[in-house]
Short mmCIF file of C-alpha atoms in Angstrom, two decimals:
data_model
loop_
_atom_site.label_atom_id
_atom_site.label_comp_id
_atom_site.label_asym_id
_atom_site.label_seq_id
_atom_site.Cartn_x
_atom_site.Cartn_y
_atom_site.Cartn_z
CA MET A 855 158.80 -61.55 129.28
CA ARG A 856 156.80 -60.38 126.27
CA GLU A 857 154.48 -58.16 128.32
CA ASP A 858 157.41 -56.49 130.07
CA GLU A 859 159.70 -55.81 127.13
CA ASP A 860 161.25 -52.81 128.84
CA PHE A 861 162.59 -55.02 131.64
CA LEU A 862 165.62 -57.33 131.62
CA THR A 863 166.34 -60.35 133.76
CA SER A 864 169.44 -60.31 135.96
CA GLU A 865 171.29 -62.41 133.40
CA GLU A 866 170.30 -60.14 130.52
CA ALA A 867 171.30 -57.04 132.51
CA ARG A 868 174.70 -58.54 133.40
CA LYS A 869 175.36 -59.44 129.77
CA ARG A 870 174.28 -56.01 128.50
CA LEU A 871 176.52 -54.25 131.02
CA ASN A 872 179.26 -56.88 130.73
CA VAL A 873 179.57 -57.15 134.52
CA SER A 874 179.45 -59.88 137.16
CA SER A 875 176.53 -60.58 139.50
CA ARG A 876 178.52 -58.97 142.27
CA THR A 877 179.00 -55.74 140.30
CA LEU A 878 175.31 -55.67 139.40
CA GLU A 879 174.47 -55.93 143.12
CA ARG A 880 176.93 -53.11 143.85
CA TYR A 881 175.18 -50.91 141.29
CA VAL A 882 171.92 -51.53 143.17
CA ARG A 883 173.53 -50.87 146.55
CA ASP A 884 175.12 -47.65 145.25
CA GLY A 885 171.78 -46.44 143.86
CA LEU A 886 172.74 -46.69 140.19
CA LEU A 887 170.04 -49.29 139.48
CA LYS A 888 166.79 -50.45 141.08
CA LYS A 889 165.52 -54.01 141.35
CA TYR A 890 161.97 -54.90 140.35
CA ARG A 891 159.92 -58.04 141.03
CA ARG A 892 156.55 -59.39 140.08
CA ARG A 893 154.04 -59.86 142.87
CA VAL A 894 154.59 -63.60 142.60
CA GLY A 895 157.96 -65.24 142.06
CA ARG A 896 161.54 -64.59 142.98
CA GLU A 897 163.07 -63.44 139.70
CA VAL A 898 164.58 -59.95 139.78
CA TYR A 899 164.25 -57.56 136.84
CA TYR A 900 165.93 -54.32 135.84
CA LYS A 901 164.51 -51.51 133.71
CA GLN A 902 166.14 -51.54 130.31
CA ALA A 903 166.16 -47.71 130.25
CA GLU A 904 168.20 -47.64 133.50
CA ILE A 905 170.67 -50.16 132.06
CA GLU A 906 171.04 -48.12 128.87
CA ASP A 907 171.53 -44.96 130.94
CA LEU A 908 174.53 -46.57 132.65
CA LEU A 909 176.04 -47.32 129.25
CA ARG A 910 175.88 -43.71 128.04
CA ILE A 911 179.10 -41.75 127.87
CA ARG A 912 179.04 -38.76 130.19
CA PRO A 913 181.52 -36.08 131.22
CA VAL A 914 183.71 -37.27 134.11
CA GLU A 915 182.61 -34.37 136.33
CA GLU A 916 178.97 -35.43 136.03
CA ILE A 917 179.80 -38.99 137.09
CA GLU A 918 181.97 -37.92 140.03
CA ASP A 919 179.18 -35.66 141.37
CA GLN A 920 176.81 -38.62 141.85
#
């Protein structure tokens, strides 16, 4: 995906977050991540910035308020 360098495939996102496919789907369901697709094709992508945001250390209170 050279033209979409700020997007990761599902596999890349799972590896970066070190989670299973199931957990990645839960993050989407819980509103922590959004899925993106091209107009053609079935592959799902995730914004790299959203993935990195999940990896940031935050105060516990801020996380519990979400």
